[in-house]
Amino acid sequence: MKLQWTYAVTVIILLVMAGCGPSPETTRVEPVAAAPTTKEGLYVRGQQLWIDRQADSAAAYFLRSASMDSSFHQPLRDLAQMQYERAMLEPDKSRKRMEYLRSSRAQYIRLEARGETESDIYERLCEMSSSLGDDRAFLVYAKKNAEKYPYDRQVFNLTRAYYDVGDFQGVIRTAKDAVEKYKESPYVGSFYRILGKAYTKIDRDQTAERILVAGLKATDGRIAVAKNAGGEYRSTDAYRRLHEDKVQMLLILKQLHTTYKAQEKLEQVERQLKEEGYAR
């Protein structure tokens, strides 16, 4: 009985000593960093999320950043570009593609409203408006772009925009001026082609024929210049544009000659198409 009592006391003493010993080591919990609250911090976080392919979260951060300072445009630029890139990954004309294009265009519109008037802004707005079937908006932005940047590509986009809304007099007025102003441009064939098409739309087929024949001559002249310059001219964007415009002008002439049963002219056009590699 005494041994049992002594053993019990010893166990109690050991337990008390163990309880009084040093506390077991614990893992220190670091404080969680607060979410960024500056416009720059929100923007950087948005970029990180974009890189990590968390596009919806990135969009939220870009919008929060832009809302803090109307003069801080980069978040809107990145958001517009991100949504455009997402659109390009979706099938053509799909619901998702159209949704992302509308979202992207909305940000470019905001950028323009905040004073961003670079040509790349207007060209992207033209492209997306056309893709969304918003021909009137395409014309609005094409006009702004051509007025501020009166170069061959911008003016050709304007002729396209006039054509898409059915303003064929606008096409004729703009393209007639352009064929004189941009004689040495790779877009010269594009101007003649759309000018000829516009004349067919207002039932002036003979005028259209004369314009297209003149366009073929001007286009051949530019192709000859490229060829004489040497090098791999056929691989250049300028040559590809000139060649495509030539083929399209020949096809319009083929349709006209077929309609009016001009057999000799039709045979000549078909030979020219064959020489250009058009076999259909």
Short mmCIF file of C-alpha atoms in Angstrom, two decimals:
data_model
loop_
_atom_site.label_atom_id
_atom_site.label_comp_id
_atom_site.label_asym_id
_atom_site.label_seq_id
_atom_site.Cartn_x
_atom_site.Cartn_y
_atom_site.Cartn_z
CA MET A 1 0.00 0.00 0.00
CA LYS A 2 2.87 2.35 0.86
CA LEU A 3 4.57 1.52 -2.48
CA GLN A 4 1.43 2.29 -4.39
CA TRP A 5 1.09 5.64 -2.61
CA THR A 6 4.75 6.50 -3.26
CA TYR A 7 4.36 5.59 -6.95
CA ALA A 8 1.26 7.78 -7.31
CA VAL A 9 3.01 10.77 -5.72
CA THR A 10 6.00 10.31 -8.04
CA VAL A 11 3.75 10.26 -11.14
CA ILE A 12 2.00 13.44 -9.98
CA ILE A 13 5.32 15.22 -9.39
CA LEU A 14 6.59 14.21 -12.89
CA LEU A 15 3.40 15.44 -14.51
CA VAL A 16 3.65 18.78 -12.69
CA MET A 17 7.28 19.17 -13.76
CA ALA A 18 6.40 18.40 -17.37
CA GLY A 19 3.71 21.03 -17.30
CA CYS A 20 6.13 23.60 -15.93
CA GLY A 21 8.73 22.96 -18.66
CA PRO A 22 9.31 25.11 -21.74
CA SER A 23 6.33 25.50 -24.11
CA PRO A 24 6.47 23.50 -27.34
CA GLU A 25 7.77 25.43 -30.36
CA THR A 26 4.98 26.83 -32.57
CA THR A 27 5.03 28.06 -36.17
CA ARG A 28 4.93 31.83 -36.44
CA VAL A 29 2.03 33.09 -38.55
CA GLU A 30 3.12 35.96 -40.73
CA PRO A 31 0.55 38.73 -41.20
CA VAL A 32 -1.20 38.59 -44.57
CA ALA A 33 -0.19 41.48 -46.80
CA ALA A 34 -2.98 43.91 -47.37
CA ALA A 35 -4.44 44.12 -50.85
CA PRO A 36 -2.90 46.95 -52.92
CA THR A 37 -4.94 50.11 -52.68
CA THR A 38 -2.98 52.58 -54.81
CA LYS A 39 -3.81 52.92 -58.48
CA GLU A 40 -0.33 51.66 -59.34
CA GLY A 41 -0.65 48.70 -56.96
CA LEU A 42 -4.03 47.71 -58.36
CA TYR A 43 -2.71 48.01 -61.90
CA VAL A 44 0.34 45.84 -61.17
CA ARG A 45 -1.88 43.24 -59.51
CA GLY A 46 -4.10 43.25 -62.59
CA GLN A 47 -1.06 42.64 -64.79
CA GLN A 48 0.02 39.72 -62.60
CA LEU A 49 -3.43 38.16 -62.83
CA TRP A 50 -3.45 38.63 -66.61
CA ILE A 51 -0.10 36.84 -66.85
CA ASP A 52 -1.56 34.07 -64.68
CA ARG A 53 -4.51 33.84 -67.10
CA GLN A 54 -7.05 34.96 -64.52
CA ALA A 55 -8.61 37.41 -66.95
CA ASP A 56 -11.85 38.15 -65.10
CA SER A 57 -9.99 39.01 -61.89
CA ALA A 58 -7.45 41.04 -63.86
CA ALA A 59 -10.29 43.02 -65.46
CA ALA A 60 -11.68 43.89 -62.02
CA TYR A 61 -8.31 45.23 -60.86
CA PHE A 62 -7.77 47.23 -64.06
CA LEU A 63 -11.17 48.86 -63.67
CA ARG A 64 -10.57 49.67 -60.00
CA SER A 65 -7.20 51.18 -60.87
CA ALA A 66 -8.62 53.31 -63.70
CA SER A 67 -11.49 54.54 -61.50
CA MET A 68 -9.04 56.09 -59.03
CA ASP A 69 -7.54 58.55 -61.53
CA SER A 70 -9.12 59.49 -64.85
CA SER A 71 -5.71 60.56 -66.18
CA PHE A 72 -4.22 57.09 -65.58
CA HIS A 73 -4.96 55.42 -68.92
CA GLN A 74 -2.71 52.36 -68.92
CA PRO A 75 -5.15 50.07 -67.08
CA LEU A 76 -7.81 50.79 -69.70
CA ARG A 77 -5.32 50.17 -72.50
CA ASP A 78 -4.33 46.83 -70.98
CA LEU A 79 -7.95 45.86 -70.34
CA ALA A 80 -8.91 46.74 -73.92
CA GLN A 81 -5.99 44.73 -75.30
CA MET A 82 -6.68 41.78 -73.00
CA GLN A 83 -10.33 41.55 -74.04
CA TYR A 84 -9.34 41.87 -77.70
CA GLU A 85 -6.87 39.00 -77.37
CA ARG A 86 -9.54 36.89 -75.65
CA ALA A 87 -11.89 37.61 -78.55
CA MET A 88 -9.31 36.45 -81.09
CA LEU A 89 -9.10 33.07 -79.35
CA GLU A 90 -12.82 32.42 -79.83
CA PRO A 91 -14.45 31.08 -83.02
CA ASP A 92 -15.43 33.72 -85.56
CA LYS A 93 -18.90 35.20 -84.94
CA SER A 94 -19.34 33.18 -81.73
CA ARG A 95 -21.21 34.71 -78.81
CA LYS A 96 -18.08 34.84 -76.67
CA ARG A 97 -16.05 36.51 -79.41
CA MET A 98 -18.68 39.21 -79.86
CA GLU A 99 -18.92 39.69 -76.09
CA TYR A 100 -15.18 40.23 -75.71
CA LEU A 101 -15.07 42.53 -78.74
CA ARG A 102 -17.83 44.70 -77.27
CA SER A 103 -15.99 44.82 -73.95
CA SER A 104 -12.72 45.76 -75.65
CA ARG A 105 -14.36 48.41 -77.80
CA ALA A 106 -16.00 49.97 -74.74
CA GLN A 107 -12.56 50.55 -73.20
CA TYR A 108 -11.14 52.03 -76.41
CA ILE A 109 -14.15 54.38 -76.52
CA ARG A 110 -13.37 55.43 -72.94
CA LEU A 111 -9.74 56.03 -73.91
CA GLU A 112 -10.77 58.25 -76.81
CA ALA A 113 -13.14 60.17 -74.53
CA ARG A 114 -10.17 60.76 -72.20
CA GLY A 115 -8.09 62.28 -74.99
CA GLU A 116 -6.36 59.26 -76.54
CA THR A 117 -6.50 59.95 -80.29
CA GLU A 118 -3.57 57.94 -81.65
CA SER A 119 -4.13 56.21 -84.98
CA ASP A 120 -3.90 52.75 -83.39
CA ILE A 121 -6.89 53.61 -81.17
CA TYR A 122 -9.01 54.61 -84.18
CA GLU A 123 -7.88 51.67 -86.29
CA ARG A 124 -8.80 49.21 -83.55
CA LEU A 125 -12.18 50.93 -83.12
CA CYS A 126 -12.73 50.69 -86.89
CA GLU A 127 -11.78 47.02 -86.94
CA MET A 128 -14.02 46.05 -84.03
CA SER A 129 -16.97 48.15 -85.19
CA SER A 130 -16.79 46.41 -88.57
CA SER A 131 -16.54 42.97 -86.91
CA LEU A 132 -19.54 43.76 -84.72
CA GLY A 133 -21.56 44.84 -87.76
CA ASP A 134 -21.80 48.42 -86.51
CA ASP A 135 -21.25 50.12 -89.87
CA ARG A 136 -22.22 53.59 -88.64
CA ALA A 137 -19.64 53.47 -85.85
CA PHE A 138 -17.05 52.20 -88.35
CA LEU A 139 -17.72 55.31 -90.47
CA VAL A 140 -17.50 57.64 -87.47
CA TYR A 141 -14.07 56.36 -86.43
CA ALA A 142 -12.78 56.01 -90.00
CA LYS A 143 -13.59 59.69 -90.58
CA LYS A 144 -11.80 60.73 -87.41
CA ASN A 145 -8.78 58.62 -88.29
CA ALA A 146 -8.51 59.91 -91.87
CA GLU A 147 -8.97 63.52 -90.79
CA LYS A 148 -6.23 63.30 -88.17
CA TYR A 149 -3.94 60.93 -90.10
CA PRO A 150 -4.53 61.51 -93.85
CA TYR A 151 -2.46 58.58 -95.11
CA ASP A 152 -3.25 55.90 -97.68
CA ARG A 153 -4.38 53.15 -95.28
CA GLN A 154 -6.58 55.47 -93.25
CA VAL A 155 -8.20 56.94 -96.38
CA PHE A 156 -8.84 53.48 -97.81
CA ASN A 157 -10.58 52.49 -94.56
CA LEU A 158 -12.76 55.55 -94.99
CA THR A 159 -13.77 54.47 -98.52
CA ARG A 160 -14.64 51.03 -97.11
CA ALA A 161 -16.73 52.59 -94.37
CA TYR A 162 -18.65 54.72 -96.89
CA TYR A 163 -19.24 51.60 -98.99
CA ASP A 164 -20.51 49.57 -96.03
CA VAL A 165 -23.19 52.16 -95.16
CA GLY A 166 -24.22 52.46 -98.82
CA ASP A 167 -22.88 55.98 -99.30
CA PHE A 168 -21.52 55.35 -102.79
CA GLN A 169 -21.14 59.04 -103.56
CA GLY A 170 -18.90 59.26 -100.50
CA VAL A 171 -16.84 56.36 -101.88
CA ILE A 172 -16.56 58.02 -105.30
CA ARG A 173 -15.63 61.42 -103.90
CA THR A 174 -12.96 60.01 -101.56
CA ALA A 175 -11.51 57.38 -103.91
CA LYS A 176 -11.29 59.74 -106.92
CA ASP A 177 -9.20 62.10 -104.84
CA ALA A 178 -7.10 59.23 -103.51
CA VAL A 179 -6.11 57.75 -106.90
CA GLU A 180 -4.54 61.11 -107.73
CA LYS A 181 -3.00 61.70 -104.32
CA TYR A 182 -1.55 58.22 -103.70
CA LYS A 183 -0.37 57.16 -107.17
CA GLU A 184 2.76 55.50 -105.77
CA SER A 185 1.02 53.76 -102.89
CA PRO A 186 0.45 49.99 -102.71
CA TYR A 187 -3.17 50.97 -101.97
CA VAL A 188 -3.64 52.51 -105.43
CA GLY A 189 -5.27 49.32 -106.73
CA SER A 190 -7.54 49.23 -103.68
CA PHE A 191 -8.78 52.74 -104.46
CA TYR A 192 -9.50 51.92 -108.11
CA ARG A 193 -11.20 48.66 -107.15
CA ILE A 194 -13.61 50.18 -104.64
CA LEU A 195 -14.23 53.12 -106.96
CA GLY A 196 -15.21 50.75 -109.75
CA LYS A 197 -17.48 48.79 -107.41
CA ALA A 198 -19.17 52.01 -106.27
CA TYR A 199 -19.96 52.99 -109.88
CA THR A 200 -21.58 49.60 -110.49
CA LYS A 201 -23.81 50.26 -107.47
CA ILE A 202 -25.21 53.41 -109.04
CA ASP A 203 -25.71 51.76 -112.46
CA ARG A 204 -22.80 53.43 -114.18
CA ASP A 205 -21.25 50.27 -115.54
CA GLN A 206 -19.42 51.88 -118.46
CA THR A 207 -17.72 54.30 -116.08
CA ALA A 208 -16.91 51.39 -113.78
CA GLU A 209 -15.29 49.55 -116.69
CA ARG A 210 -13.11 52.54 -117.58
CA ILE A 211 -12.07 52.99 -113.96
CA LEU A 212 -11.16 49.31 -113.55
CA VAL A 213 -9.12 49.25 -116.76
CA ALA A 214 -7.23 52.32 -115.54
CA GLY A 215 -6.81 50.62 -112.17
CA LEU A 216 -5.24 47.55 -113.78
CA LYS A 217 -2.76 49.77 -115.60
CA ALA A 218 -1.84 51.65 -112.41
CA THR A 219 -1.50 48.40 -110.45
CA ASP A 220 0.70 46.82 -113.11
CA GLY A 221 2.89 49.90 -112.95
CA ARG A 222 3.41 49.54 -109.20
CA ILE A 223 4.09 45.80 -109.56
CA ALA A 224 6.72 46.57 -112.22
CA VAL A 225 8.42 49.03 -109.88
CA ALA A 226 8.53 46.40 -107.13
CA LYS A 227 9.88 43.81 -109.55
CA ASN A 228 12.62 46.12 -110.84
CA ALA A 229 13.71 46.83 -107.28
CA GLY A 230 14.79 43.19 -107.05
CA GLY A 231 14.76 40.96 -104.00
CA GLU A 232 11.90 38.79 -102.83
CA TYR A 233 9.28 41.32 -103.87
CA ARG A 234 6.54 38.68 -104.12
CA SER A 235 6.78 38.02 -100.39
CA THR A 236 6.11 41.65 -99.44
CA ASP A 237 2.77 42.92 -98.12
CA ALA A 238 2.76 45.61 -100.80
CA TYR A 239 2.98 43.07 -103.64
CA ARG A 240 0.34 40.82 -102.09
CA ARG A 241 -2.05 43.75 -101.82
CA LEU A 242 -1.41 44.86 -105.41
CA HIS A 243 -1.83 41.33 -106.73
CA GLU A 244 -5.06 40.73 -104.80
CA ASP A 245 -6.51 44.05 -105.99
CA LYS A 246 -5.61 43.18 -109.58
CA VAL A 247 -7.38 39.82 -109.35
CA GLN A 248 -10.46 41.40 -107.78
CA MET A 249 -10.64 44.11 -110.47
CA LEU A 250 -10.41 41.43 -113.16
CA LEU A 251 -13.26 39.52 -111.51
CA ILE A 252 -15.47 42.61 -111.51
CA LEU A 253 -14.67 43.15 -115.19
CA LYS A 254 -15.46 39.49 -115.88
CA GLN A 255 -18.87 39.93 -114.32
CA LEU A 256 -19.52 43.09 -116.35
CA HIS A 257 -18.43 41.46 -119.63
CA THR A 258 -20.57 38.42 -118.86
CA THR A 259 -23.60 40.62 -118.17
CA TYR A 260 -23.18 42.58 -121.42
CA LYS A 261 -22.08 39.53 -123.45
CA ALA A 262 -18.81 41.16 -124.48
CA GLN A 263 -17.20 37.89 -125.52
CA GLU A 264 -13.86 39.23 -126.76
CA LYS A 265 -13.31 41.28 -123.61
CA LEU A 266 -14.42 38.34 -121.48
CA GLU A 267 -11.85 36.04 -123.07
CA GLN A 268 -9.11 38.60 -122.53
CA VAL A 269 -10.00 38.95 -118.83
CA GLU A 270 -10.06 35.18 -118.40
CA ARG A 271 -6.56 34.95 -119.90
CA GLN A 272 -5.34 37.62 -117.50
CA LEU A 273 -6.87 35.80 -114.55
CA LYS A 274 -5.13 32.61 -115.61
CA GLU A 275 -1.81 34.48 -115.84
CA GLU A 276 -2.33 35.66 -112.27
CA GLY A 277 -2.81 32.09 -111.10
CA TYR A 278 -6.57 32.38 -110.64
CA ALA A 279 -8.01 29.10 -111.85
CA ARG A 280 -11.56 29.12 -110.48
#
